[in-house]
């Protein structure tokens, strides 16, 4: 069966520091991969999605970037974090268009 | 950007009561999904709908894909305390890119024992 892993589960970072969040999927090949951010008590905002290695689409202009160095690995990065980058970051995967997305357990990011 | 209108925003009910929530859009959708999110965790898929008029159950949960393809509802029968959480609808628009989902803002469900 397929599984998705995100780490770390929680992270506290100072303003201006770099960021790297990892997401890996097991049990499937060539998945679509997604990064979302969820502000407290709010809905999910799509940040990036990827349909293949090295293919990244950005949904909103921001201080973050994403990379897909391997088929089942998706990384969310920043060179310099802002206070506004705080939130709950979720990675998700799906097999293809129109199929449900399945989420990881998320990373709670707090910027001080 | 495109929005899904999900209502109600929150519900406070007594254990054993039935629950109903819905999502509407001004655009046509070709997939409707319902998720539940517990605090500090990622959303978990409850029900997926792919055809207009489709009615699907998952235990005490029932969801329907509206005939107009612009709405969907989720019903929970005989609620129990573990039903507490935030329920999200999500849809994939006809012609949307790469199956990207649009999410509602969620319905927060509280169940009083």
mmCIF file with all atom_site columns, C-alpha atoms in Angstrom:
data_model
loop_
_atom_site.group_PDB
_atom_site.id
_atom_site.type_symbol
_atom_site.label_atom_id
_atom_site.label_alt_id
_atom_site.label_comp_id
_atom_site.label_asym_id
_atom_site.label_entity_id
_atom_site.label_seq_id
_atom_site.pdbx_PDB_ins_code
_atom_site.Cartn_x
_atom_site.Cartn_y
_atom_site.Cartn_z
_atom_site.occupancy
_atom_site.B_iso_or_equiv
_atom_site.pdbx_formal_charge
_atom_site.auth_seq_id
_atom_site.auth_comp_id
_atom_site.auth_asym_id
_atom_site.auth_atom_id
_atom_site.pdbx_PDB_model_num
ATOM 1   C CA . UNK A 1 1   ? 0.000   0.000  0.000   1.00 0.00 ? 1   UNK A CA 1
ATOM 2   C CA . UNK A 1 2   ? 1.021   3.591  -0.505  1.00 0.00 ? 2   UNK A CA 1
ATOM 3   C CA . UNK A 1 3   ? 2.323   5.750  2.307   1.00 0.00 ? 3   UNK A CA 1
ATOM 4   C CA . UNK A 1 4   ? 3.449   9.356  2.553   1.00 0.00 ? 4   UNK A CA 1
ATOM 5   C CA . UNK A 1 5   ? 5.958   10.695 5.057   1.00 0.00 ? 5   UNK A CA 1
ATOM 6   C CA . UNK A 1 6   ? 6.656   14.266 6.047   1.00 0.00 ? 6   UNK A CA 1
ATOM 7   C CA . UNK A 1 7   ? 9.321   15.535 8.370   1.00 0.00 ? 7   UNK A CA 1
ATOM 8   C CA . UNK A 1 8   ? 9.912   17.143 10.659  1.00 0.00 ? 8   UNK A CA 1
ATOM 9   C CA . UNK A 1 9   ? 6.525   17.141 12.405  1.00 0.00 ? 9   UNK A CA 1
ATOM 10  C CA . UNK A 1 10  ? 7.238   20.472 14.085  1.00 0.00 ? 10  UNK A CA 1
ATOM 11  C CA . UNK A 1 11  ? 9.849   23.128 13.476  1.00 0.00 ? 11  UNK A CA 1
ATOM 12  C CA . UNK A 1 12  ? 10.693  26.410 15.148  1.00 0.00 ? 12  UNK A CA 1
ATOM 13  C CA . UNK A 1 13  ? 12.909  28.715 13.117  1.00 0.00 ? 13  UNK A CA 1
ATOM 14  C CA . UNK A 1 14  ? 14.127  32.305 13.497  1.00 0.00 ? 14  UNK A CA 1
ATOM 15  C CA . UNK A 1 15  ? 13.233  34.944 10.930  1.00 0.00 ? 15  UNK A CA 1
ATOM 16  C CA . UNK A 1 16  ? 15.773  35.017 8.131   1.00 0.00 ? 16  UNK A CA 1
ATOM 17  C CA . UNK A 1 17  ? 16.873  31.413 8.515   1.00 0.00 ? 17  UNK A CA 1
ATOM 18  C CA . UNK A 1 18  ? 16.646  28.850 5.674   1.00 0.00 ? 18  UNK A CA 1
ATOM 19  C CA . UNK A 1 19  ? 14.045  26.104 5.449   1.00 0.00 ? 19  UNK A CA 1
ATOM 20  C CA . UNK A 1 20  ? 13.912  22.602 4.072   1.00 0.00 ? 20  UNK A CA 1
ATOM 21  C CA . UNK A 1 21  ? 10.878  20.352 4.504   1.00 0.00 ? 21  UNK A CA 1
ATOM 22  C CA . UNK A 1 22  ? 10.865  16.874 3.024   1.00 0.00 ? 22  UNK A CA 1
ATOM 23  C CA . UNK A 1 23  ? 8.113   14.656 1.745   1.00 0.00 ? 23  UNK A CA 1
ATOM 24  C CA . UNK A 1 24  ? 8.468   11.138 0.396   1.00 0.00 ? 24  UNK A CA 1
ATOM 25  C CA . UNK A 1 25  ? 5.939   8.723  -1.012  1.00 0.00 ? 25  UNK A CA 1
ATOM 26  C CA . UNK A 1 26  ? 6.253   4.948  -1.011  1.00 0.00 ? 26  UNK A CA 1
ATOM 27  C CA . UNK A 1 27  ? 4.380   2.258  -2.878  1.00 0.00 ? 27  UNK A CA 1
ATOM 28  C CA . UNK A 1 28  ? 3.636   4.141  -6.088  1.00 0.00 ? 28  UNK A CA 1
ATOM 29  C CA . UNK A 1 29  ? 5.484   5.416  -9.146  1.00 0.00 ? 29  UNK A CA 1
ATOM 30  C CA . UNK A 1 30  ? 5.313   8.778  -10.921 1.00 0.00 ? 30  UNK A CA 1
ATOM 31  C CA . UNK A 1 31  ? 2.814   10.338 -8.512  1.00 0.00 ? 31  UNK A CA 1
ATOM 32  C CA . UNK A 1 32  ? 1.571   13.895 -8.736  1.00 0.00 ? 32  UNK A CA 1
ATOM 33  C CA . UNK A 1 33  ? 2.932   15.700 -5.665  1.00 0.00 ? 33  UNK A CA 1
ATOM 34  C CA . UNK A 1 34  ? 1.596   18.784 -3.927  1.00 0.00 ? 34  UNK A CA 1
ATOM 35  C CA . UNK A 1 35  ? 2.580   21.251 -1.199  1.00 0.00 ? 35  UNK A CA 1
ATOM 36  C CA . UNK A 1 36  ? -0.172  23.083 0.685   1.00 0.00 ? 36  UNK A CA 1
ATOM 37  C CA . UNK A 1 37  ? -0.142  25.625 3.489   1.00 0.00 ? 37  UNK A CA 1
ATOM 38  C CA . UNK A 1 38  ? -2.923  25.840 6.033   1.00 0.00 ? 38  UNK A CA 1
ATOM 39  C CA . UNK A 1 39  ? -3.218  28.900 8.273   1.00 0.00 ? 39  UNK A CA 1
ATOM 40  C CA . UNK A 1 40  ? -4.830  28.344 11.665  1.00 0.00 ? 40  UNK A CA 1
ATOM 41  C CA . UNK A 1 41  ? -8.530  27.577 11.302  1.00 0.00 ? 41  UNK A CA 1
ATOM 42  C CA . UNK A 1 42  ? -8.435  28.151 7.554   1.00 0.00 ? 42  UNK A CA 1
ATOM 43  C CA . UNK A 1 43  ? -8.660  26.129 4.380   1.00 0.00 ? 43  UNK A CA 1
ATOM 44  C CA . UNK A 1 44  ? -5.820  24.702 2.346   1.00 0.00 ? 44  UNK A CA 1
ATOM 45  C CA . UNK A 1 45  ? -3.838  26.880 -0.046  1.00 0.00 ? 45  UNK A CA 1
ATOM 46  C CA . UNK A 1 46  ? -2.001  25.090 -2.856  1.00 0.00 ? 46  UNK A CA 1
ATOM 47  C CA . UNK A 1 47  ? 1.603   26.303 -3.062  1.00 0.00 ? 47  UNK A CA 1
ATOM 48  C CA . UNK A 1 48  ? 3.285   23.982 -5.594  1.00 0.00 ? 48  UNK A CA 1
ATOM 49  C CA . UNK A 1 49  ? 2.550   20.875 -7.573  1.00 0.00 ? 49  UNK A CA 1
ATOM 50  C CA . UNK A 1 50  ? 4.699   18.519 -9.607  1.00 0.00 ? 50  UNK A CA 1
ATOM 51  C CA . UNK A 1 51  ? 3.825   15.950 -12.255 1.00 0.00 ? 51  UNK A CA 1
ATOM 52  C CA . UNK A 1 52  ? 7.352   14.585 -12.607 1.00 0.00 ? 52  UNK A CA 1
ATOM 53  C CA . UNK A 1 53  ? 11.027  14.867 -11.660 1.00 0.00 ? 53  UNK A CA 1
ATOM 54  C CA . UNK A 1 54  ? 12.238  18.437 -12.044 1.00 0.00 ? 54  UNK A CA 1
ATOM 55  C CA . UNK A 1 55  ? 8.767   19.692 -13.027 1.00 0.00 ? 55  UNK A CA 1
ATOM 56  C CA . UNK A 1 56  ? 7.416   22.265 -10.593 1.00 0.00 ? 56  UNK A CA 1
ATOM 57  C CA . UNK A 1 57  ? 4.436   24.575 -10.962 1.00 0.00 ? 57  UNK A CA 1
ATOM 58  C CA . UNK A 1 58  ? 3.891   27.436 -8.556  1.00 0.00 ? 58  UNK A CA 1
ATOM 59  C CA . UNK A 1 59  ? 0.395   28.542 -7.696  1.00 0.00 ? 59  UNK A CA 1
ATOM 60  C CA . UNK A 1 60  ? 1.160   31.672 -5.725  1.00 0.00 ? 60  UNK A CA 1
ATOM 61  C CA . UNK A 1 61  ? 4.089   34.103 -5.681  1.00 0.00 ? 61  UNK A CA 1
ATOM 62  C CA . UNK A 1 62  ? 5.924   33.775 -2.408  1.00 0.00 ? 62  UNK A CA 1
ATOM 63  C CA . UNK A 1 63  ? 9.074   33.392 -0.448  1.00 0.00 ? 63  UNK A CA 1
ATOM 64  C CA . UNK A 1 64  ? 9.162   29.624 -0.925  1.00 0.00 ? 64  UNK A CA 1
ATOM 65  C CA . UNK A 1 65  ? 10.389  27.251 -3.607  1.00 0.00 ? 65  UNK A CA 1
ATOM 66  C CA . UNK A 1 66  ? 9.953   23.550 -4.300  1.00 0.00 ? 66  UNK A CA 1
ATOM 67  C CA . UNK A 1 67  ? 12.063  20.865 -5.904  1.00 0.00 ? 67  UNK A CA 1
ATOM 68  C CA . UNK A 1 68  ? 11.579  17.260 -6.953  1.00 0.00 ? 68  UNK A CA 1
ATOM 69  C CA . UNK A 1 69  ? 15.008  15.643 -7.185  1.00 0.00 ? 69  UNK A CA 1
ATOM 70  C CA . UNK A 1 70  ? 13.615  12.099 -7.287  1.00 0.00 ? 70  UNK A CA 1
ATOM 71  C CA . UNK A 1 71  ? 10.361  10.539 -8.441  1.00 0.00 ? 71  UNK A CA 1
ATOM 72  C CA . UNK A 1 72  ? 8.926   10.162 -4.948  1.00 0.00 ? 72  UNK A CA 1
ATOM 73  C CA . UNK A 1 73  ? 10.614  13.036 -3.138  1.00 0.00 ? 73  UNK A CA 1
ATOM 74  C CA . UNK A 1 74  ? 9.274   16.564 -2.870  1.00 0.00 ? 74  UNK A CA 1
ATOM 75  C CA . UNK A 1 75  ? 11.100  19.317 -0.996  1.00 0.00 ? 75  UNK A CA 1
ATOM 76  C CA . UNK A 1 76  ? 9.842   22.711 0.150   1.00 0.00 ? 76  UNK A CA 1
ATOM 77  C CA . UNK A 1 77  ? 12.534  25.327 0.721   1.00 0.00 ? 77  UNK A CA 1
ATOM 78  C CA . UNK A 1 78  ? 13.207  28.905 1.571   1.00 0.00 ? 78  UNK A CA 1
ATOM 79  C CA . UNK A 1 79  ? 16.436  30.876 1.663   1.00 0.00 ? 79  UNK A CA 1
ATOM 80  C CA . UNK A 1 80  ? 15.165  33.369 4.242   1.00 0.00 ? 80  UNK A CA 1
ATOM 81  C CA . UNK A 1 81  ? 12.045  32.770 6.267   1.00 0.00 ? 81  UNK A CA 1
ATOM 82  C CA . UNK A 1 82  ? 9.536   35.522 7.020   1.00 0.00 ? 82  UNK A CA 1
ATOM 83  C CA . UNK A 1 83  ? 7.144   35.731 9.955   1.00 0.00 ? 83  UNK A CA 1
ATOM 84  C CA . UNK A 1 84  ? 4.299   35.255 7.486   1.00 0.00 ? 84  UNK A CA 1
ATOM 85  C CA . UNK A 1 85  ? 5.672   31.827 6.533   1.00 0.00 ? 85  UNK A CA 1
ATOM 86  C CA . UNK A 1 86  ? 4.362   30.361 9.792   1.00 0.00 ? 86  UNK A CA 1
ATOM 87  C CA . UNK A 1 87  ? 1.694   27.727 9.311   1.00 0.00 ? 87  UNK A CA 1
ATOM 88  C CA . UNK A 1 88  ? 0.881   24.088 8.854   1.00 0.00 ? 88  UNK A CA 1
ATOM 89  C CA . UNK A 1 89  ? 2.479   22.645 5.726   1.00 0.00 ? 89  UNK A CA 1
ATOM 90  C CA . UNK A 1 90  ? 0.961   19.596 4.100   1.00 0.00 ? 90  UNK A CA 1
ATOM 91  C CA . UNK A 1 91  ? 2.323   17.374 1.377   1.00 0.00 ? 91  UNK A CA 1
ATOM 92  C CA . UNK A 1 92  ? -0.045  15.285 -0.732  1.00 0.00 ? 92  UNK A CA 1
ATOM 93  C CA . UNK A 1 93  ? 0.106   12.830 -3.603  1.00 0.00 ? 93  UNK A CA 1
ATOM 94  C CA . UNK A 1 94  ? -2.267  11.476 -6.208  1.00 0.00 ? 94  UNK A CA 1
ATOM 95  C CA . UNK A 1 95  ? -1.935  8.906  -8.955  1.00 0.00 ? 95  UNK A CA 1
ATOM 96  C CA . UNK A 1 96  ? -3.193  11.179 -11.723 1.00 0.00 ? 96  UNK A CA 1
ATOM 97  C CA . UNK A 1 97  ? -5.670  13.864 -12.625 1.00 0.00 ? 97  UNK A CA 1
ATOM 98  C CA . UNK A 1 98  ? -9.164  13.492 -11.090 1.00 0.00 ? 98  UNK A CA 1
ATOM 99  C CA . UNK A 1 99  ? -7.923  11.019 -8.504  1.00 0.00 ? 99  UNK A CA 1
ATOM 100 C CA . UNK A 1 100 ? -8.118  11.909 -4.813  1.00 0.00 ? 100 UNK A CA 1
ATOM 101 C CA . UNK A 1 101 ? -5.124  13.431 -3.125  1.00 0.00 ? 101 UNK A CA 1
ATOM 102 C CA . UNK A 1 102 ? -3.765  11.739 -0.005  1.00 0.00 ? 102 UNK A CA 1
ATOM 103 C CA . UNK A 1 103 ? -2.109  13.847 2.640   1.00 0.00 ? 103 UNK A CA 1
ATOM 104 C CA . UNK A 1 104 ? 0.827   13.454 4.975   1.00 0.00 ? 104 UNK A CA 1
ATOM 105 C CA . UNK A 1 105 ? 0.596   14.347 8.649   1.00 0.00 ? 105 UNK A CA 1
ATOM 106 C CA . UNK A 1 106 ? 1.951   17.838 8.094   1.00 0.00 ? 106 UNK A CA 1
ATOM 107 C CA . UNK A 1 107 ? 4.726   20.032 9.509   1.00 0.00 ? 107 UNK A CA 1
ATOM 108 C CA . UNK A 1 108 ? 3.882   22.754 12.012  1.00 0.00 ? 108 UNK A CA 1
ATOM 109 C CA . UNK A 1 109 ? 6.266   25.640 11.266  1.00 0.00 ? 109 UNK A CA 1
ATOM 110 C CA . UNK A 1 110 ? 6.632   28.486 13.734  1.00 0.00 ? 110 UNK A CA 1
ATOM 111 C CA . UNK A 1 111 ? 8.758   31.501 12.907  1.00 0.00 ? 111 UNK A CA 1
ATOM 112 C CA . UNK A 1 112 ? 10.135  33.548 15.792  1.00 0.00 ? 112 UNK A CA 1
ATOM 113 C CA . UNK B 2 1   ? -9.176  32.585 -7.273  1.00 0.00 ? 1   UNK B CA 1
ATOM 114 C CA . UNK B 2 2   ? -11.930 30.003 -7.581  1.00 0.00 ? 2   UNK B CA 1
ATOM 115 C CA . UNK B 2 3   ? -13.731 29.371 -4.307  1.00 0.00 ? 3   UNK B CA 1
ATOM 116 C CA . UNK B 2 4   ? -15.957 26.707 -2.945  1.00 0.00 ? 4   UNK B CA 1
ATOM 117 C CA . UNK B 2 5   ? -18.628 27.936 -0.570  1.00 0.00 ? 5   UNK B CA 1
ATOM 118 C CA . UNK B 2 6   ? -18.829 25.460 2.280   1.00 0.00 ? 6   UNK B CA 1
ATOM 119 C CA . UNK B 2 7   ? -21.481 25.743 4.961   1.00 0.00 ? 7   UNK B CA 1
ATOM 120 C CA . UNK B 2 8   ? -22.004 25.844 7.779   1.00 0.00 ? 8   UNK B CA 1
ATOM 121 C CA . UNK B 2 9   ? -18.675 27.135 9.096   1.00 0.00 ? 9   UNK B CA 1
ATOM 122 C CA . UNK B 2 10  ? -19.218 25.357 12.399  1.00 0.00 ? 10  UNK B CA 1
ATOM 123 C CA . UNK B 2 11  ? -21.747 23.090 14.069  1.00 0.00 ? 11  UNK B CA 1
ATOM 124 C CA . UNK B 2 12  ? -22.386 22.218 17.708  1.00 0.00 ? 12  UNK B CA 1
ATOM 125 C CA . UNK B 2 13  ? -24.551 19.153 18.051  1.00 0.00 ? 13  UNK B CA 1
ATOM 126 C CA . UNK B 2 14  ? -25.594 16.551 20.567  1.00 0.00 ? 14  UNK B CA 1
ATOM 127 C CA . UNK B 2 15  ? -24.306 13.002 20.282  1.00 0.00 ? 15  UNK B CA 1
ATOM 128 C CA . UNK B 2 16  ? -26.767 10.922 18.266  1.00 0.00 ? 16  UNK B CA 1
ATOM 129 C CA . UNK B 2 17  ? -27.938 13.773 16.060  1.00 0.00 ? 17  UNK B CA 1
ATOM 130 C CA . UNK B 2 18  ? -27.607 13.752 12.303  1.00 0.00 ? 18  UNK B CA 1
ATOM 131 C CA . UNK B 2 19  ? -25.353 16.283 10.563  1.00 0.00 ? 19  UNK B CA 1
ATOM 132 C CA . UNK B 2 20  ? -25.560 17.836 7.123   1.00 0.00 ? 20  UNK B CA 1
ATOM 133 C CA . UNK B 2 21  ? -23.071 20.115 5.398   1.00 0.00 ? 21  UNK B CA 1
ATOM 134 C CA . UNK B 2 22  ? -22.670 21.215 1.798   1.00 0.00 ? 22  UNK B CA 1
ATOM 135 C CA . UNK B 2 23  ? -20.480 22.886 -0.762  1.00 0.00 ? 23  UNK B CA 1
ATOM 136 C CA . UNK B 2 24  ? -21.492 24.987 -3.735  1.00 0.00 ? 24  UNK B CA 1
ATOM 137 C CA . UNK B 2 25  ? -19.670 26.575 -6.618  1.00 0.00 ? 25  UNK B CA 1
ATOM 138 C CA . UNK B 2 26  ? -20.445 28.764 -9.586  1.00 0.00 ? 26  UNK B CA 1
ATOM 139 C CA . UNK B 2 27  ? -18.338 26.463 -11.791 1.00 0.00 ? 27  UNK B CA 1
ATOM 140 C CA . UNK B 2 28  ? -18.892 22.901 -12.928 1.00 0.00 ? 28  UNK B CA 1
ATOM 141 C CA . UNK B 2 29  ? -16.843 20.233 -11.172 1.00 0.00 ? 29  UNK B CA 1
ATOM 142 C CA . UNK B 2 30  ? -16.050 16.743 -12.423 1.00 0.00 ? 30  UNK B CA 1
ATOM 143 C CA . UNK B 2 31  ? -14.906 15.361 -9.068  1.00 0.00 ? 31  UNK B CA 1
ATOM 144 C CA . UNK B 2 32  ? -16.061 16.029 -5.521  1.00 0.00 ? 32  UNK B CA 1
ATOM 145 C CA . UNK B 2 33  ? -14.167 14.841 -2.468  1.00 0.00 ? 33  UNK B CA 1
ATOM 146 C CA . UNK B 2 34  ? -14.861 15.000 1.239   1.00 0.00 ? 34  UNK B CA 1
ATOM 147 C CA . UNK B 2 35  ? -12.067 14.967 3.827   1.00 0.00 ? 35  UNK B CA 1
ATOM 148 C CA . UNK B 2 36  ? -11.896 14.995 7.619   1.00 0.00 ? 36  UNK B CA 1
ATOM 149 C CA . UNK B 2 37  ? -9.036  16.627 9.500   1.00 0.00 ? 37  UNK B CA 1
ATOM 150 C CA . UNK B 2 38  ? -8.250  15.964 13.146  1.00 0.00 ? 38  UNK B CA 1
ATOM 151 C CA . UNK B 2 39  ? -6.197  18.550 15.072  1.00 0.00 ? 39  UNK B CA 1
ATOM 152 C CA . UNK B 2 40  ? -2.511  18.492 14.151  1.00 0.00 ? 40  UNK B CA 1
ATOM 153 C CA . UNK B 2 41  ? -2.957  15.918 11.403  1.00 0.00 ? 41  UNK B CA 1
ATOM 154 C CA . UNK B 2 42  ? -3.398  15.890 7.656   1.00 0.00 ? 42  UNK B CA 1
ATOM 155 C CA . UNK B 2 43  ? -6.850  15.563 6.050   1.00 0.00 ? 43  UNK B CA 1
ATOM 156 C CA . UNK B 2 44  ? -8.070  12.027 5.510   1.00 0.00 ? 44  UNK B CA 1
ATOM 157 C CA . UNK B 2 45  ? -10.222 11.134 2.511   1.00 0.00 ? 45  UNK B CA 1
ATOM 158 C CA . UNK B 2 46  ? -13.759 10.073 3.461   1.00 0.00 ? 46  UNK B CA 1
ATOM 159 C CA . UNK B 2 47  ? -15.657 9.832  0.174   1.00 0.00 ? 47  UNK B CA 1
ATOM 160 C CA . UNK B 2 48  ? -14.877 10.445 -3.504  1.00 0.00 ? 48  UNK B CA 1
ATOM 161 C CA . UNK B 2 49  ? -17.576 11.219 -6.095  1.00 0.00 ? 49  UNK B CA 1
ATOM 162 C CA . UNK B 2 50  ? -17.080 11.160 -9.856  1.00 0.00 ? 50  UNK B CA 1
ATOM 163 C CA . UNK B 2 51  ? -20.503 11.315 -11.510 1.00 0.00 ? 51  UNK B CA 1
ATOM 164 C CA . UNK B 2 52  ? -23.355 13.784 -11.348 1.00 0.00 ? 52  UNK B CA 1
ATOM 165 C CA . UNK B 2 53  ? -26.112 12.367 -9.154  1.00 0.00 ? 53  UNK B CA 1
ATOM 166 C CA . UNK B 2 54  ? -23.798 9.797  -7.563  1.00 0.00 ? 54  UNK B CA 1
ATOM 167 C CA . UNK B 2 55  ? -24.704 8.909  -3.985  1.00 0.00 ? 55  UNK B CA 1
ATOM 168 C CA . UNK B 2 56  ? -22.010 7.124  -1.985  1.00 0.00 ? 56  UNK B CA 1
ATOM 169 C CA . UNK B 2 57  ? -21.903 5.875  1.590   1.00 0.00 ? 57  UNK B CA 1
ATOM 170 C CA . UNK B 2 58  ? -19.042 5.092  3.917   1.00 0.00 ? 58  UNK B CA 1
ATOM 171 C CA . UNK B 2 59  ? -20.443 3.720  7.163   1.00 0.00 ? 59  UNK B CA 1
ATOM 172 C CA . UNK B 2 60  ? -22.528 6.470  8.770   1.00 0.00 ? 60  UNK B CA 1
ATOM 173 C CA . UNK B 2 61  ? -21.401 8.975  6.137   1.00 0.00 ? 61  UNK B CA 1
ATOM 174 C CA . UNK B 2 62  ? -23.272 9.649  2.902   1.00 0.00 ? 62  UNK B CA 1
ATOM 175 C CA . UNK B 2 63  ? -22.255 12.106 0.208   1.00 0.00 ? 63  UNK B CA 1
ATOM 176 C CA . UNK B 2 64  ? -23.846 13.112 -3.075  1.00 0.00 ? 64  UNK B CA 1
ATOM 177 C CA . UNK B 2 65  ? -22.559 14.717 -6.266  1.00 0.00 ? 65  UNK B CA 1
ATOM 178 C CA . UNK B 2 66  ? -25.158 17.310 -7.247  1.00 0.00 ? 66  UNK B CA 1
ATOM 179 C CA . UNK B 2 67  ? -27.041 16.923 -10.522 1.00 0.00 ? 67  UNK B CA 1
ATOM 180 C CA . UNK B 2 68  ? -25.950 20.372 -11.670 1.00 0.00 ? 68  UNK B CA 1
ATOM 181 C CA . UNK B 2 69  ? -22.289 19.388 -10.932 1.00 0.00 ? 69  UNK B CA 1
ATOM 182 C CA . UNK B 2 70  ? -21.990 22.599 -8.944  1.00 0.00 ? 70  UNK B CA 1
ATOM 183 C CA . UNK B 2 71  ? -22.636 21.251 -5.479  1.00 0.00 ? 71  UNK B CA 1
ATOM 184 C CA . UNK B 2 72  ? -22.198 18.360 -3.101  1.00 0.00 ? 72  UNK B CA 1
ATOM 185 C CA . UNK B 2 73  ? -23.394 17.481 0.379   1.00 0.00 ? 73  UNK B CA 1
ATOM 186 C CA . UNK B 2 74  ? -22.183 15.270 3.201   1.00 0.00 ? 74  UNK B CA 1
ATOM 187 C CA . UNK B 2 75  ? -24.458 13.735 5.807   1.00 0.00 ? 75  UNK B CA 1
ATOM 188 C CA . UNK B 2 76  ? -23.366 12.056 9.030   1.00 0.00 ? 76  UNK B CA 1
ATOM 189 C CA . UNK B 2 77  ? -25.980 9.972  10.777  1.00 0.00 ? 77  UNK B CA 1
ATOM 190 C CA . UNK B 2 78  ? -26.128 9.281  14.509  1.00 0.00 ? 78  UNK B CA 1
ATOM 191 C CA . UNK B 2 79  ? -23.063 11.357 15.361  1.00 0.00 ? 79  UNK B CA 1
ATOM 192 C CA . UNK B 2 80  ? -20.566 10.146 17.968  1.00 0.00 ? 80  UNK B CA 1
ATOM 193 C CA . UNK B 2 81  ? -17.816 12.042 19.838  1.00 0.00 ? 81  UNK B CA 1
ATOM 194 C CA . UNK B 2 82  ? -15.066 10.820 17.493  1.00 0.00 ? 82  UNK B CA 1
ATOM 195 C CA . UNK B 2 83  ? -16.809 12.605 14.597  1.00 0.00 ? 83  UNK B CA 1
ATOM 196 C CA . UNK B 2 84  ? -15.347 15.839 16.004  1.00 0.00 ? 84  UNK B CA 1
ATOM 197 C CA . UNK B 2 85  ? -13.026 17.556 13.556  1.00 0.00 ? 85  UNK B CA 1
ATOM 198 C CA . UNK B 2 86  ? -12.970 19.787 10.503  1.00 0.00 ? 86  UNK B CA 1
ATOM 199 C CA . UNK B 2 87  ? -14.641 18.508 7.352   1.00 0.00 ? 87  UNK B CA 1
ATOM 200 C CA . UNK B 2 88  ? -13.461 19.829 4.004   1.00 0.00 ? 88  UNK B CA 1
ATOM 201 C CA . UNK B 2 89  ? -15.038 19.529 0.619   1.00 0.00 ? 89  UNK B CA 1
ATOM 202 C CA . UNK B 2 90  ? -12.766 19.654 -2.406  1.00 0.00 ? 90  UNK B CA 1
ATOM 203 C CA . UNK B 2 91  ? -13.462 19.657 -6.086  1.00 0.00 ? 91  UNK B CA 1
ATOM 204 C CA . UNK B 2 92  ? -11.649 19.234 -9.332  1.00 0.00 ? 92  UNK B CA 1
ATOM 205 C CA . UNK B 2 93  ? -12.902 21.542 -12.059 1.00 0.00 ? 93  UNK B CA 1
ATOM 206 C CA . UNK B 2 94  ? -13.605 20.413 -15.576 1.00 0.00 ? 94  UNK B CA 1
ATOM 207 C CA . UNK B 2 95  ? -10.619 21.642 -17.540 1.00 0.00 ? 95  UNK B CA 1
ATOM 208 C CA . UNK B 2 96  ? -8.634  22.340 -14.418 1.00 0.00 ? 96  UNK B CA 1
ATOM 209 C CA . UNK B 2 97  ? -4.896  21.855 -14.530 1.00 0.00 ? 97  UNK B CA 1
ATOM 210 C CA . UNK B 2 98  ? -3.370  18.528 -13.526 1.00 0.00 ? 98  UNK B CA 1
ATOM 211 C CA . UNK B 2 99  ? -6.273  17.561 -11.317 1.00 0.00 ? 99  UNK B CA 1
ATOM 212 C CA . UNK B 2 100 ? -5.631  20.385 -8.899  1.00 0.00 ? 100 UNK B CA 1
ATOM 213 C CA . UNK B 2 101 ? -8.172  20.528 -6.144  1.00 0.00 ? 101 UNK B CA 1
ATOM 214 C CA . UNK B 2 102 ? -10.058 23.548 -4.876  1.00 0.00 ? 102 UNK B CA 1
ATOM 215 C CA . UNK B 2 103 ? -10.914 23.314 -1.178  1.00 0.00 ? 103 UNK B CA 1
ATOM 216 C CA . UNK B 2 104 ? -13.748 24.720 0.836   1.00 0.00 ? 104 UNK B CA 1
ATOM 217 C CA . UNK B 2 105 ? -12.874 26.531 4.065   1.00 0.00 ? 105 UNK B CA 1
ATOM 218 C CA . UNK B 2 106 ? -14.145 23.676 6.186   1.00 0.00 ? 106 UNK B CA 1
ATOM 219 C CA . UNK B 2 107 ? -16.957 22.890 8.609   1.00 0.00 ? 107 UNK B CA 1
ATOM 220 C CA . UNK B 2 108 ? -15.854 22.522 12.220  1.00 0.00 ? 108 UNK B CA 1
ATOM 221 C CA . UNK B 2 109 ? -17.946 19.889 13.951  1.00 0.00 ? 109 UNK B CA 1
ATOM 222 C CA . UNK B 2 110 ? -18.270 19.701 17.724  1.00 0.00 ? 110 UNK B CA 1
ATOM 223 C CA . UNK B 2 111 ? -20.213 16.843 19.322  1.00 0.00 ? 111 UNK B CA 1
ATOM 224 C CA . UNK B 2 112 ? -21.463 17.048 22.887  1.00 0.00 ? 112 UNK B CA 1
ATOM 225 C CA . UNK B 2 113 ? -21.666 13.661 24.618  1.00 0.00 ? 113 UNK B CA 1
#
